[in-house]
CSV table of C-alpha atoms and ligand atoms in Angstrom, one decimal:
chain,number,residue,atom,x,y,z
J,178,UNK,CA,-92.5,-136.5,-204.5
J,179,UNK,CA,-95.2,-136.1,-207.2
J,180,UNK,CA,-93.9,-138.9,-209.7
J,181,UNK,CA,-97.7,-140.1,-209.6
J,182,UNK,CA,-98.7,-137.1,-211.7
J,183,UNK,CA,-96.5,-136.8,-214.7
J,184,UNK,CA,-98.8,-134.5,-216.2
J,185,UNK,CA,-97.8,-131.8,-213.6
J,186,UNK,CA,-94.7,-131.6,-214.8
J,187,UNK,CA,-95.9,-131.0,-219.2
J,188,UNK,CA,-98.8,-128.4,-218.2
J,189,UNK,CA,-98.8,-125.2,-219.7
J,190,UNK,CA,-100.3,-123.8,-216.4
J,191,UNK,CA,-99.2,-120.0,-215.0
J,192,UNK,CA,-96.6,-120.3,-212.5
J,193,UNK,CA,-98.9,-119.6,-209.8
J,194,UNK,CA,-101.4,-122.4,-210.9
J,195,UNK,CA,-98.3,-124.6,-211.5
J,196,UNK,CA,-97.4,-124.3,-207.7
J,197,UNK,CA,-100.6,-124.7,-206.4
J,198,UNK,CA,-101.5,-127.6,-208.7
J,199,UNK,CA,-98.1,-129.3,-207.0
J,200,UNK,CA,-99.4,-128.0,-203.5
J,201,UNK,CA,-102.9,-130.2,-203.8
J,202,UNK,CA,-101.1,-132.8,-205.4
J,203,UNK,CA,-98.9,-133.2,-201.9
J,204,UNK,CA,-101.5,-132.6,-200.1
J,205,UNK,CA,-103.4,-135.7,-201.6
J,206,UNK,CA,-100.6,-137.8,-201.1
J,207,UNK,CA,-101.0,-137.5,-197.3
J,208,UNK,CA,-104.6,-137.8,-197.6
J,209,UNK,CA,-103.7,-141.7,-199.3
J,210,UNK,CA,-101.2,-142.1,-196.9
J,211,UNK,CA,-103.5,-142.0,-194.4
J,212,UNK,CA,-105.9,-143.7,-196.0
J,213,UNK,CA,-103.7,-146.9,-195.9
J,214,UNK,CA,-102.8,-146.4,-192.1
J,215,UNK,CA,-106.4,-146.8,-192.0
J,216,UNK,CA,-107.0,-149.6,-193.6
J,217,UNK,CA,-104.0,-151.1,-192.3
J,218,UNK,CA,-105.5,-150.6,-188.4
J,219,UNK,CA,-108.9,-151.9,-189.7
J,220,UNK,CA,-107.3,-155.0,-190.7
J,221,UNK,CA,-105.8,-155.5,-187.4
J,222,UNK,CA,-109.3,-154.7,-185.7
J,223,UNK,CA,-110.8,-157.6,-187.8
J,224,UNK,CA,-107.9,-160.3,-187.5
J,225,UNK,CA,-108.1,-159.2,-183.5
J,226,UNK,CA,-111.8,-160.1,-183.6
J,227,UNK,CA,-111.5,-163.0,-185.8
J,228,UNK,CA,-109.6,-164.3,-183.5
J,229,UNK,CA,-111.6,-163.1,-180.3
J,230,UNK,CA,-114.1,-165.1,-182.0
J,231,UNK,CA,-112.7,-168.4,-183.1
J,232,UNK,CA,-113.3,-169.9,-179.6
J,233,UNK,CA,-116.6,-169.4,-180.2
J,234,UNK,CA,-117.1,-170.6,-183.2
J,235,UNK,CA,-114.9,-173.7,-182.4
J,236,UNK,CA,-117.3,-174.4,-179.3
J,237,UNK,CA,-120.5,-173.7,-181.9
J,238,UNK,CA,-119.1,-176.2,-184.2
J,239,UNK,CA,-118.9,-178.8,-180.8
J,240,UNK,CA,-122.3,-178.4,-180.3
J,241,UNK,CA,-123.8,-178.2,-183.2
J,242,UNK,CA,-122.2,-181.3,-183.6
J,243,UNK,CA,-124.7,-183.0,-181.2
J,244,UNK,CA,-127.8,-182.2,-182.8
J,245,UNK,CA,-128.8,-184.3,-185.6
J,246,UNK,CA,-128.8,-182.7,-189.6
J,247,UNK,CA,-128.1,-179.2,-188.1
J,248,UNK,CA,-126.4,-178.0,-191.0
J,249,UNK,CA,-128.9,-179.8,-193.8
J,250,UNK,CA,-131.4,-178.6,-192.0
J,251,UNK,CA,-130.2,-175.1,-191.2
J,252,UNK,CA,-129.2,-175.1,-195.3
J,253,UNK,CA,-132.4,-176.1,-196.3
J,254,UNK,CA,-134.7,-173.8,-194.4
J,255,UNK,CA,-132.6,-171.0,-195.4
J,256,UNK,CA,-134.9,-168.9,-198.2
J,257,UNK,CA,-132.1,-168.3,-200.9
J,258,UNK,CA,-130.4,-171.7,-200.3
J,259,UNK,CA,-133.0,-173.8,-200.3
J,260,UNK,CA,-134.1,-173.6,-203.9
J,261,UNK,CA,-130.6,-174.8,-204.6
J,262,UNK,CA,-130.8,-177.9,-203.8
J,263,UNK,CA,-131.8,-180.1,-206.6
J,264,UNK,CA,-133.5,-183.8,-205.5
J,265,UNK,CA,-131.0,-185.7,-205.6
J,266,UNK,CA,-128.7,-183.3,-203.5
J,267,UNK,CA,-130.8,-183.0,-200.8
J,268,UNK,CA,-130.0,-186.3,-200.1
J,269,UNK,CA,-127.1,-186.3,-200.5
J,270,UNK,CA,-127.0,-183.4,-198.2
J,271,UNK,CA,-128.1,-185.7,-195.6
J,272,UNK,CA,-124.9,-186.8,-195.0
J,273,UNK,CA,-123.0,-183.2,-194.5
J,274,UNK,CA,-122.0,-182.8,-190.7
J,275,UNK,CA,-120.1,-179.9,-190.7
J,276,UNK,CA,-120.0,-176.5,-192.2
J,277,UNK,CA,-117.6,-173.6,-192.1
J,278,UNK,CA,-116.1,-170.7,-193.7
J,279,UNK,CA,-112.1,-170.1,-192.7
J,280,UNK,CA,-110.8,-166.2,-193.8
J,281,UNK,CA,-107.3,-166.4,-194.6
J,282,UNK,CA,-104.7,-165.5,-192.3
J,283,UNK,CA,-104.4,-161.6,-194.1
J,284,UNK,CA,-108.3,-161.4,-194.6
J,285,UNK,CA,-107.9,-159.0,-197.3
J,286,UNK,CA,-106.9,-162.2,-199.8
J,287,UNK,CA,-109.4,-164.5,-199.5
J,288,UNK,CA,-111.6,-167.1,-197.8
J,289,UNK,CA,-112.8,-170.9,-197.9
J,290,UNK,CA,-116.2,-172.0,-197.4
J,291,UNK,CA,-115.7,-176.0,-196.3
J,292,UNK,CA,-118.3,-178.6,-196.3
J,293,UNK,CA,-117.5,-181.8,-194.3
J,294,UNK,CA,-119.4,-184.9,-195.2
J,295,UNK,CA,-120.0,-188.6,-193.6
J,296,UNK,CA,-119.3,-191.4,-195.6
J,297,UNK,CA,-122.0,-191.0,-198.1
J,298,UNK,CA,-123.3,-193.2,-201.9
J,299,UNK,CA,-121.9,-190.1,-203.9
J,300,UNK,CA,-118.4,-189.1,-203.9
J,301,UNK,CA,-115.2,-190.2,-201.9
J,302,UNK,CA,-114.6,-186.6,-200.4
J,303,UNK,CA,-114.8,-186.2,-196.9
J,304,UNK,CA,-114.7,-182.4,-197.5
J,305,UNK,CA,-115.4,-180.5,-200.5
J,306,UNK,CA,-114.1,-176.7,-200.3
J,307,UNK,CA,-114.9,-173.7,-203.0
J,308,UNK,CA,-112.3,-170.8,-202.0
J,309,UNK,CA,-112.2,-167.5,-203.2
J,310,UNK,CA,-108.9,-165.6,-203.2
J,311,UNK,CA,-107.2,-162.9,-204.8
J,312,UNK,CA,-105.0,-164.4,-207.5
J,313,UNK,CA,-101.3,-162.8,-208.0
J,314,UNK,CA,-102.0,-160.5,-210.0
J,315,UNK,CA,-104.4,-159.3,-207.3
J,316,UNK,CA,-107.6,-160.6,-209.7
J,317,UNK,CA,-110.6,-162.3,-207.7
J,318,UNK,CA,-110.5,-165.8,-208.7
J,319,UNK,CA,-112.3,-169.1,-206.9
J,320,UNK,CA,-111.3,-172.7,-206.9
J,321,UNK,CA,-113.1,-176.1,-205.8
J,322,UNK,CA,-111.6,-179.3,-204.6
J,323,UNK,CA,-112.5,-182.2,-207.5
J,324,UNK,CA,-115.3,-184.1,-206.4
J,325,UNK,CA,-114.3,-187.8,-207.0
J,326,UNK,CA,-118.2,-189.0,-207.6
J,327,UNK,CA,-118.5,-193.2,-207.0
J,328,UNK,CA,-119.5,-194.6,-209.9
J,329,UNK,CA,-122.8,-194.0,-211.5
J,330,UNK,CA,-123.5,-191.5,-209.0
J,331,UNK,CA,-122.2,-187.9,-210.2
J,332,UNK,CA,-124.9,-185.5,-209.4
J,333,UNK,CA,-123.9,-183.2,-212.2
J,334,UNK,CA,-124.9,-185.3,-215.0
J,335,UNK,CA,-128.1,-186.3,-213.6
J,336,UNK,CA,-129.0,-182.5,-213.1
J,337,UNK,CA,-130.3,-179.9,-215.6
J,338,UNK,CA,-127.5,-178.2,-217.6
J,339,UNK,CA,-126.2,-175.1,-215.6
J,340,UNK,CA,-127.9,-171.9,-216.5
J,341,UNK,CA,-126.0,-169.7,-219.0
J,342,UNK,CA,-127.2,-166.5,-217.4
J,343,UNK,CA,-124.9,-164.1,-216.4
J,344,UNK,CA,-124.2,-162.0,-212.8
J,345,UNK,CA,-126.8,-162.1,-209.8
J,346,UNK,CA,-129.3,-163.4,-211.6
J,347,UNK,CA,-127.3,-166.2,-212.8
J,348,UNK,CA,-126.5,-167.0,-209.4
J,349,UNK,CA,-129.7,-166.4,-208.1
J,350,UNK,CA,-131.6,-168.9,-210.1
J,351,UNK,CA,-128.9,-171.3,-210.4
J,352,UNK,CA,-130.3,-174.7,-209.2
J,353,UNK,CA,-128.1,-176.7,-208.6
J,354,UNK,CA,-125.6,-176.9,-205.2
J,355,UNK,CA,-123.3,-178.8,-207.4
J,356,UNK,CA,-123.1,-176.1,-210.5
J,357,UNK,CA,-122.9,-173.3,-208.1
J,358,UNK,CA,-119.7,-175.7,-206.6
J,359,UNK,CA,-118.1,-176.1,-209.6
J,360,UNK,CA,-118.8,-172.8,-211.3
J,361,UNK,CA,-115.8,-170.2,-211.3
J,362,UNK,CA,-117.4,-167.9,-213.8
J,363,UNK,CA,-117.6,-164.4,-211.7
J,364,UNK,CA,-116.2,-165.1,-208.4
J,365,UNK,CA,-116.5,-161.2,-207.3
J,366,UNK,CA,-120.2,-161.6,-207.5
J,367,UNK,CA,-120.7,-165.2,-206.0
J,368,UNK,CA,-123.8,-164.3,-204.3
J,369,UNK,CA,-124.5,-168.0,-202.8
J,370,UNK,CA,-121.0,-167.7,-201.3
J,371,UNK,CA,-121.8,-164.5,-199.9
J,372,UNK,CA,-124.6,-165.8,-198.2
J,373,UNK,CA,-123.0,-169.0,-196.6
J,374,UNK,CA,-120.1,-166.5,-195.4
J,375,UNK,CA,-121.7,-164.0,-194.1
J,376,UNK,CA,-125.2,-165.0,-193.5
J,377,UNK,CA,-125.8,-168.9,-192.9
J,378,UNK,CA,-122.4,-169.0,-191.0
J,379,UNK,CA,-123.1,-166.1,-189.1
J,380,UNK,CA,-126.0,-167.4,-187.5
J,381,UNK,CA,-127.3,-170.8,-188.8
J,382,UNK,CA,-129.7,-171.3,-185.6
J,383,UNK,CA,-132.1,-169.1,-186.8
J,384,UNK,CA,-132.5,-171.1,-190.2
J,385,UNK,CA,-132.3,-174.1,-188.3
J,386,UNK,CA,-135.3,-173.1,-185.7
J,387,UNK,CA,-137.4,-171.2,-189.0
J,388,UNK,CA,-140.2,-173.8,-189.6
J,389,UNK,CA,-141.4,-173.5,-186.1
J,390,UNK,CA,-141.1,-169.5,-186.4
J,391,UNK,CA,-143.8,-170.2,-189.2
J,392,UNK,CA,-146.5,-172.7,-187.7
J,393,UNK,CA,-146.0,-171.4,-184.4
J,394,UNK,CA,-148.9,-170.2,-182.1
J,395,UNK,CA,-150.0,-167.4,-183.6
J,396,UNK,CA,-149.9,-164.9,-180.8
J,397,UNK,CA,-150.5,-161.5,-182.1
J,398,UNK,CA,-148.2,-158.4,-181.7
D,182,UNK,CA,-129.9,-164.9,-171.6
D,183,UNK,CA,-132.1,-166.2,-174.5
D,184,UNK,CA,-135.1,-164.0,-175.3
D,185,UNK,CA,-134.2,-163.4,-178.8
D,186,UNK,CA,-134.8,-166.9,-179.3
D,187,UNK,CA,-138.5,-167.1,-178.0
D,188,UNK,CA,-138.5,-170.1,-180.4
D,189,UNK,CA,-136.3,-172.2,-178.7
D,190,UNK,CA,-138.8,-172.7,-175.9
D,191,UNK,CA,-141.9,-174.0,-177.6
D,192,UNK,CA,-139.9,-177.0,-179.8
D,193,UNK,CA,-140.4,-180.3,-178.6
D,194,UNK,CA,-136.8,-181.2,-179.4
D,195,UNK,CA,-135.4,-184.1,-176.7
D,196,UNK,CA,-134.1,-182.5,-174.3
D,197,UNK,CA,-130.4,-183.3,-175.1
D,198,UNK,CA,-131.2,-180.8,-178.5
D,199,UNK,CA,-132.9,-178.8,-176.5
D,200,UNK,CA,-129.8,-178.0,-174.6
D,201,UNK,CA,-127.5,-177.9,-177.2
D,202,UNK,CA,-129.4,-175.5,-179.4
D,203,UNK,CA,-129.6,-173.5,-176.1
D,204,UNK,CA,-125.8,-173.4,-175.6
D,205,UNK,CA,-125.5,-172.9,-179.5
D,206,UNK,CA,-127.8,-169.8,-178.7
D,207,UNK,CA,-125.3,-168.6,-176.0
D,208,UNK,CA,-122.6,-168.7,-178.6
D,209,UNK,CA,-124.2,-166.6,-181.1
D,210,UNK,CA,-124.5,-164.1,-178.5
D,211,UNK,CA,-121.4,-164.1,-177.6
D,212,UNK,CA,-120.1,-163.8,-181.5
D,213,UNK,CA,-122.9,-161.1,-182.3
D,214,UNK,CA,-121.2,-159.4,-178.8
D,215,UNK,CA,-118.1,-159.5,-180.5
D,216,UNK,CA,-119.3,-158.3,-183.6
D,217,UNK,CA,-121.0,-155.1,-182.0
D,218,UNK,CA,-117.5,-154.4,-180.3
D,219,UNK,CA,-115.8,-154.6,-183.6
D,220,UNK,CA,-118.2,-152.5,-185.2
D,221,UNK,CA,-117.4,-149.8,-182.4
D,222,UNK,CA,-113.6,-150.2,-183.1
D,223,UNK,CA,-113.5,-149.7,-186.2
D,224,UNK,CA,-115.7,-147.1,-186.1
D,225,UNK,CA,-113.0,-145.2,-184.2
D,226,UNK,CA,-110.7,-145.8,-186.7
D,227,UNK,CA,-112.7,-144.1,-189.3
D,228,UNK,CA,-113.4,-141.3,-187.1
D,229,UNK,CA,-109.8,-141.3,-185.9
D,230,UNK,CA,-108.8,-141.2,-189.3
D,231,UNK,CA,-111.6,-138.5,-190.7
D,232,UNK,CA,-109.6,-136.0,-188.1
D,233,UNK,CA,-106.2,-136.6,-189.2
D,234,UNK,CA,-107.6,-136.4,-192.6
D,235,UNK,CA,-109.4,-133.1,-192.0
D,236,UNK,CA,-106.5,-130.7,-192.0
D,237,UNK,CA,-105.6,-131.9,-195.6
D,238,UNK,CA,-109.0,-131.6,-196.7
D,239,UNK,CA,-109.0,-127.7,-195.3
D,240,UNK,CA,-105.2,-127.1,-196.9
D,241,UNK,CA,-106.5,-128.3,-199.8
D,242,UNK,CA,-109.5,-126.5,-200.2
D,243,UNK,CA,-107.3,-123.4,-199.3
D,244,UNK,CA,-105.2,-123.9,-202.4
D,245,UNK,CA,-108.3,-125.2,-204.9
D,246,UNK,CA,-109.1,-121.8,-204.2
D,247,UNK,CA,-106.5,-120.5,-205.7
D,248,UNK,CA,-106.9,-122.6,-209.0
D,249,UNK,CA,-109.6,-121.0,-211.6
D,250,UNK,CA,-112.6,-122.9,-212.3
D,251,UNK,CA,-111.2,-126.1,-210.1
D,252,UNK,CA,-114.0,-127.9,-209.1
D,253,UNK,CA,-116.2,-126.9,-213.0
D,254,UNK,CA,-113.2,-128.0,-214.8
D,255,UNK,CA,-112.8,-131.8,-212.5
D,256,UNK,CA,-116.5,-132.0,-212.4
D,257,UNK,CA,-117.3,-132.0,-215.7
D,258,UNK,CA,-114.1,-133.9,-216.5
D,259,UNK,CA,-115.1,-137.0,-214.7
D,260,UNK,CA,-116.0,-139.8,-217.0
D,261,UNK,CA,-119.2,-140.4,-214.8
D,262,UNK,CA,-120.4,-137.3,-214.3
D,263,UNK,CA,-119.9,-135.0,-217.4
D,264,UNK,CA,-123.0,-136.6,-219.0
D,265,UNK,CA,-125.0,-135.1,-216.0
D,266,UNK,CA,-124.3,-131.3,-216.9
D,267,UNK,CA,-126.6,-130.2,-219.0
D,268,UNK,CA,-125.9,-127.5,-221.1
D,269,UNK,CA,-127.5,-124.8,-219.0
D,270,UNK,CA,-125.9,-126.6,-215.9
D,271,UNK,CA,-122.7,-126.1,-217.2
D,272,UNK,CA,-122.9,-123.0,-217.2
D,273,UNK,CA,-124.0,-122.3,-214.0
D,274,UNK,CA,-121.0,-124.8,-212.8
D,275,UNK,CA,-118.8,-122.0,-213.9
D,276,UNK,CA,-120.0,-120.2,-210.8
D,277,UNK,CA,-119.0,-123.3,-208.7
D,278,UNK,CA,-116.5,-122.1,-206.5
D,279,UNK,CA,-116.2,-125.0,-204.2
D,280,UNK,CA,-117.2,-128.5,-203.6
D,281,UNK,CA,-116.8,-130.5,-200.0
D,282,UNK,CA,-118.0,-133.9,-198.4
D,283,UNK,CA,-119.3,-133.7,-195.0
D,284,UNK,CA,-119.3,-137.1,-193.0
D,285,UNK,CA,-121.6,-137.1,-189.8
D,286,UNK,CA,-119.5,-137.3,-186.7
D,287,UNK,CA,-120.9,-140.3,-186.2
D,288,UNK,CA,-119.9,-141.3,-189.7
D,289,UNK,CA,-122.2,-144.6,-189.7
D,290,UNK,CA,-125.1,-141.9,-189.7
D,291,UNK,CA,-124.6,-140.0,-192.8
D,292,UNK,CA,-123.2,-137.4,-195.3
D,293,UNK,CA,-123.9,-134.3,-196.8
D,294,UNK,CA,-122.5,-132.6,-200.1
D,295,UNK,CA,-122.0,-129.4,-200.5
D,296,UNK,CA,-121.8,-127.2,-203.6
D,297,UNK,CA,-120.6,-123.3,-203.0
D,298,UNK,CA,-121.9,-120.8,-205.3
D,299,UNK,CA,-120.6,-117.3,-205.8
D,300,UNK,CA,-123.3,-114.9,-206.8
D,301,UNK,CA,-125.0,-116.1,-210.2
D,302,UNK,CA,-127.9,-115.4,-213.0
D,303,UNK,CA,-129.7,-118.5,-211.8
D,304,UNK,CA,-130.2,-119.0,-207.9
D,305,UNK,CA,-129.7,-116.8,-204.7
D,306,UNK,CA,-128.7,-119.6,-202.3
D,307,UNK,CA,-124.8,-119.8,-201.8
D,308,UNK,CA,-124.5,-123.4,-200.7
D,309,UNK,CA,-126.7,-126.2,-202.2
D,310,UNK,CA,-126.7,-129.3,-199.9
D,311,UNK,CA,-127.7,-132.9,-200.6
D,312,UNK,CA,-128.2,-134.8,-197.4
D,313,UNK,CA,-128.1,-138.5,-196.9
D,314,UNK,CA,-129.1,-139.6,-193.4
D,315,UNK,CA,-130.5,-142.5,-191.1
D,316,UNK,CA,-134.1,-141.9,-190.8
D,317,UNK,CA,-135.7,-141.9,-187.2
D,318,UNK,CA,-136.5,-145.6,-188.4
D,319,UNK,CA,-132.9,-146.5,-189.4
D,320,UNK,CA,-134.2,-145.8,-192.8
D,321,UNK,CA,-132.1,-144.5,-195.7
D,322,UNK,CA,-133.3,-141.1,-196.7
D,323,UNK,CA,-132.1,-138.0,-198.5
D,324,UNK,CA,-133.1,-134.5,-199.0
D,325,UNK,CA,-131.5,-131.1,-199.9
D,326,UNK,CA,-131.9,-127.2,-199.7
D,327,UNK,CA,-134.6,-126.0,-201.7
D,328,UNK,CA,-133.0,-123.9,-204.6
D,329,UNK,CA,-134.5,-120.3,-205.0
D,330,UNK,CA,-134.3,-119.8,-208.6
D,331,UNK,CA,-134.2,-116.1,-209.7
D,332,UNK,CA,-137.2,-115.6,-212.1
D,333,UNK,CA,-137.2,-117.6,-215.7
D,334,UNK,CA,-133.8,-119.2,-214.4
D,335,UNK,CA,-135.5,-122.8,-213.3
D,336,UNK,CA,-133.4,-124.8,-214.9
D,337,UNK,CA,-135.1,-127.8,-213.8
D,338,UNK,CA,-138.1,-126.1,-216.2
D,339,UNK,CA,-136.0,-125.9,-219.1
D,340,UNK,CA,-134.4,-129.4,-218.9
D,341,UNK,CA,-135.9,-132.4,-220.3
D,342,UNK,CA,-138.4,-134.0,-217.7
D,343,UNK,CA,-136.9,-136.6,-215.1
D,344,UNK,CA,-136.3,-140.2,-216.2
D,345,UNK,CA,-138.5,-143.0,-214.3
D,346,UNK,CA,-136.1,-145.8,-215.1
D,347,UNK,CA,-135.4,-147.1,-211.7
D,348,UNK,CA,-132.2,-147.9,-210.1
D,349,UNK,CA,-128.9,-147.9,-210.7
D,350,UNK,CA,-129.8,-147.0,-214.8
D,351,UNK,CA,-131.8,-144.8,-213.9
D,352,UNK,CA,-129.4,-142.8,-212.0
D,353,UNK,CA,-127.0,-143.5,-214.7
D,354,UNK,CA,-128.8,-142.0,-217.2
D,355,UNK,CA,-130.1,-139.5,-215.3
D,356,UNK,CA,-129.1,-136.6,-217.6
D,357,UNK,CA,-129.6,-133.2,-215.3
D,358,UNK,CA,-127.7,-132.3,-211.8
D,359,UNK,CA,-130.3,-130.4,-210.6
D,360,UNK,CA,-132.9,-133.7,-211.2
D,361,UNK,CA,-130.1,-135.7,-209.3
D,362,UNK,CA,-129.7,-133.0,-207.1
D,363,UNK,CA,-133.8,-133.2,-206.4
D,364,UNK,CA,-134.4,-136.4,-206.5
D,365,UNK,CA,-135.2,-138.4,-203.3
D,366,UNK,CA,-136.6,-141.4,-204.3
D,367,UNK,CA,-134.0,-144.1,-203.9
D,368,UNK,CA,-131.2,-142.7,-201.5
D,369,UNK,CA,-129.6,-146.3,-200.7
D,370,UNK,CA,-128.3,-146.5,-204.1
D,371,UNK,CA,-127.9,-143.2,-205.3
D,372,UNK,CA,-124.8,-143.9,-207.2
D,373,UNK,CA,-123.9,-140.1,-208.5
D,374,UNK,CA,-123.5,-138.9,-204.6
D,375,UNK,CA,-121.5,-142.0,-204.1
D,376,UNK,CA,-118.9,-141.2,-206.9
D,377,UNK,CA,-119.0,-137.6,-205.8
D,378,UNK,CA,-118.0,-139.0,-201.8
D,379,UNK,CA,-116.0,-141.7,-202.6
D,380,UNK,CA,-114.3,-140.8,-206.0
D,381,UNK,CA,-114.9,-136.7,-207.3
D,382,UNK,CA,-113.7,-135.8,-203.5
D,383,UNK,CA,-111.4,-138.0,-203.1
D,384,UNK,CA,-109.2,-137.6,-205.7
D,385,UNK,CA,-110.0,-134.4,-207.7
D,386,UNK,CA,-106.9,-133.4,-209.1
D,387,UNK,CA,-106.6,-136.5,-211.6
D,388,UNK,CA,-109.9,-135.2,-213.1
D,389,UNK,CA,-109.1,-131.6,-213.2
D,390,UNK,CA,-105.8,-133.4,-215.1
D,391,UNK,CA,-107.6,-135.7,-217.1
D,392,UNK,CA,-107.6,-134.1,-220.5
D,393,UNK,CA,-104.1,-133.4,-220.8
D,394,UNK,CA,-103.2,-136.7,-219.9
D,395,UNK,CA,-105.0,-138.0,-223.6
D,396,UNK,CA,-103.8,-135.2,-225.6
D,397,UNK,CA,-100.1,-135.5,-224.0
D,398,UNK,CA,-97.2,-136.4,-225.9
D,399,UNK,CA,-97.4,-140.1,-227.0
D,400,UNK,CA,-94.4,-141.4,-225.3
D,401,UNK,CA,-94.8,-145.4,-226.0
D,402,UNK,CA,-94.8,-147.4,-222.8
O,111,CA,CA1,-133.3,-176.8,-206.8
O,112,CA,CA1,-126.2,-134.1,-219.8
O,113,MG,MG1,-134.5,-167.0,-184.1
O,114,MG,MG1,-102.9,-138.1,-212.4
């Protein structure tokens, strides 16, 4: 029924109006309900796919495994990573092994980008994870796991201040891995995230081979 | 096999990472395989859904038909496109008699907007359509049917020139339909035909509502 338009129902409208204002107002109702069958058997296409596609992103993460700094590297070639990584945290970036971004169960809520690191001088972590998720009242909101630094050896403090600025720009020119970690400021428009989802963990060989793209033998086309 | 990574053969990795990356390389074609597929699928879907949708789109129009001044009244009710009437554009909206949003079959392709005129003081042409489609390039572009003013009815003459802010203010600001309606020169965000698509045609009847909704009786909630 048409509860979801009250203001039918107190409209001075002609009879005829009236009726046909009711009639579009049904009609939009199965319009919407279609629209959520839809998005309902889009979700099911992507969870079928994610899945379809775990195997190979567990073998990836096998081999990758085997080829020294492949993730430092790959992050540190990439052009809107790069810059992010202050001096101190490129070191320290020297001892992450592993990379990867999980989408929750019912995609639609959230996802977790996790970075898995050796043994290293700066914190106790052996992963650090920034997740993004919907919160219950269905507002966009992003956590980190607490980086326990060892002493003397907290990144943060040693680093410029983070930037005040605000949005993409913000984000953009942020320059420190760290302060984009720990920042929770406008999680619908974490653009770094969005880039290590959907771009560095998509296809981190490309980043990882770049250099050699570069200085290679310059055969014209 | 590996030809989109022409890279992979001039490195003088060992040639244990040589392998590896190689096999890496076979992974991401087997993800980017899977991603093409799910692309396809849920293209269906859309275009699944776009045909059960259709018949509620034609029953509807049948019955806007019915309403006077529909598509004027939610138009220039909608918070984000009232500003874009001018005055003279208002009036010729009275002689709007219908509104609709074509998506290409192949929806990834493009859509078209079209604006149904019964006979007016200001323009012979009957249907004014503004096109957005995939360039031979798989470049964003847009165009739309020339509008054949009737003599000293240009109302693109009489309006104030056409802002040169660029972007999304620009189009924001933008403060004539038929400059929108004429202007080509970012189609990729042109964020007027995107409310009109994905807002205006969705959901008209709230806007044709709207004002009766503010003046209503105050019941407290
Ligand atoms: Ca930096
Ligand atoms: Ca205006
Ligand atoms: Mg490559
Ligand atoms: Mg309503």
């Amino acid at each position: 029924d048409s509860t979801a338009h009250p203001e039918l129902e107190a409209r001075d409208f002609d009879a005829e109006t009236q009726k046909s204002l009711e009639e579009i107002d049904s009609c939009q109702n199965e319009i919407e309900a279609l629209n959520e069958q839809a998005s309902e058997e889009i979700l099911k296409v992507e969870q079928k796919f994610n899945q379809l596609r775990k195997p190979h992103f567990d073998k990836r993460a096998e081999i990758i495994n085997k080829v020294p700094n492949f993730w430092p590297t790959a992050f540190n070639n990439h052009p809107d990573l790069s810059s992010l990584l202050e001096e101190g945290e490129e070191d320290c970036f020297h001892h992450l092994i592993k990379l990867d971004v999980e989408e929750f169960e019912d995609i639609k809520s959230g996802y977790r980008i996790n970075f898995y690191f050796e043994e290293n001088p700066y914190f106790e972590n052996t992963v650090l994870t920034k997740e993004f998720q919907l919160g219950s009242l269905g507002v966009p909101t992003s956590l980190s796991i607490p980086i326990r630094w060892k002493e003397g050896m907290d990144l943060t403090q040693t680093n410029e201040p983070t930037c005040t600025r605000t949005g993409r720009k913000r984000q953009l020119d942020q320059r420190s891995f760290f302060a984009w970690y720990n920042d929770h400021i406008d999680p619908t428009s974490d653009t770094i995230a969005e880039i290590i989802k959907d771009d560095l963990w998509h296809n981190p060989l490309q980043y990882f081979l770049v250099p050699d793209v570069e200085v290679g033998n310059g055969v014209d086309d």
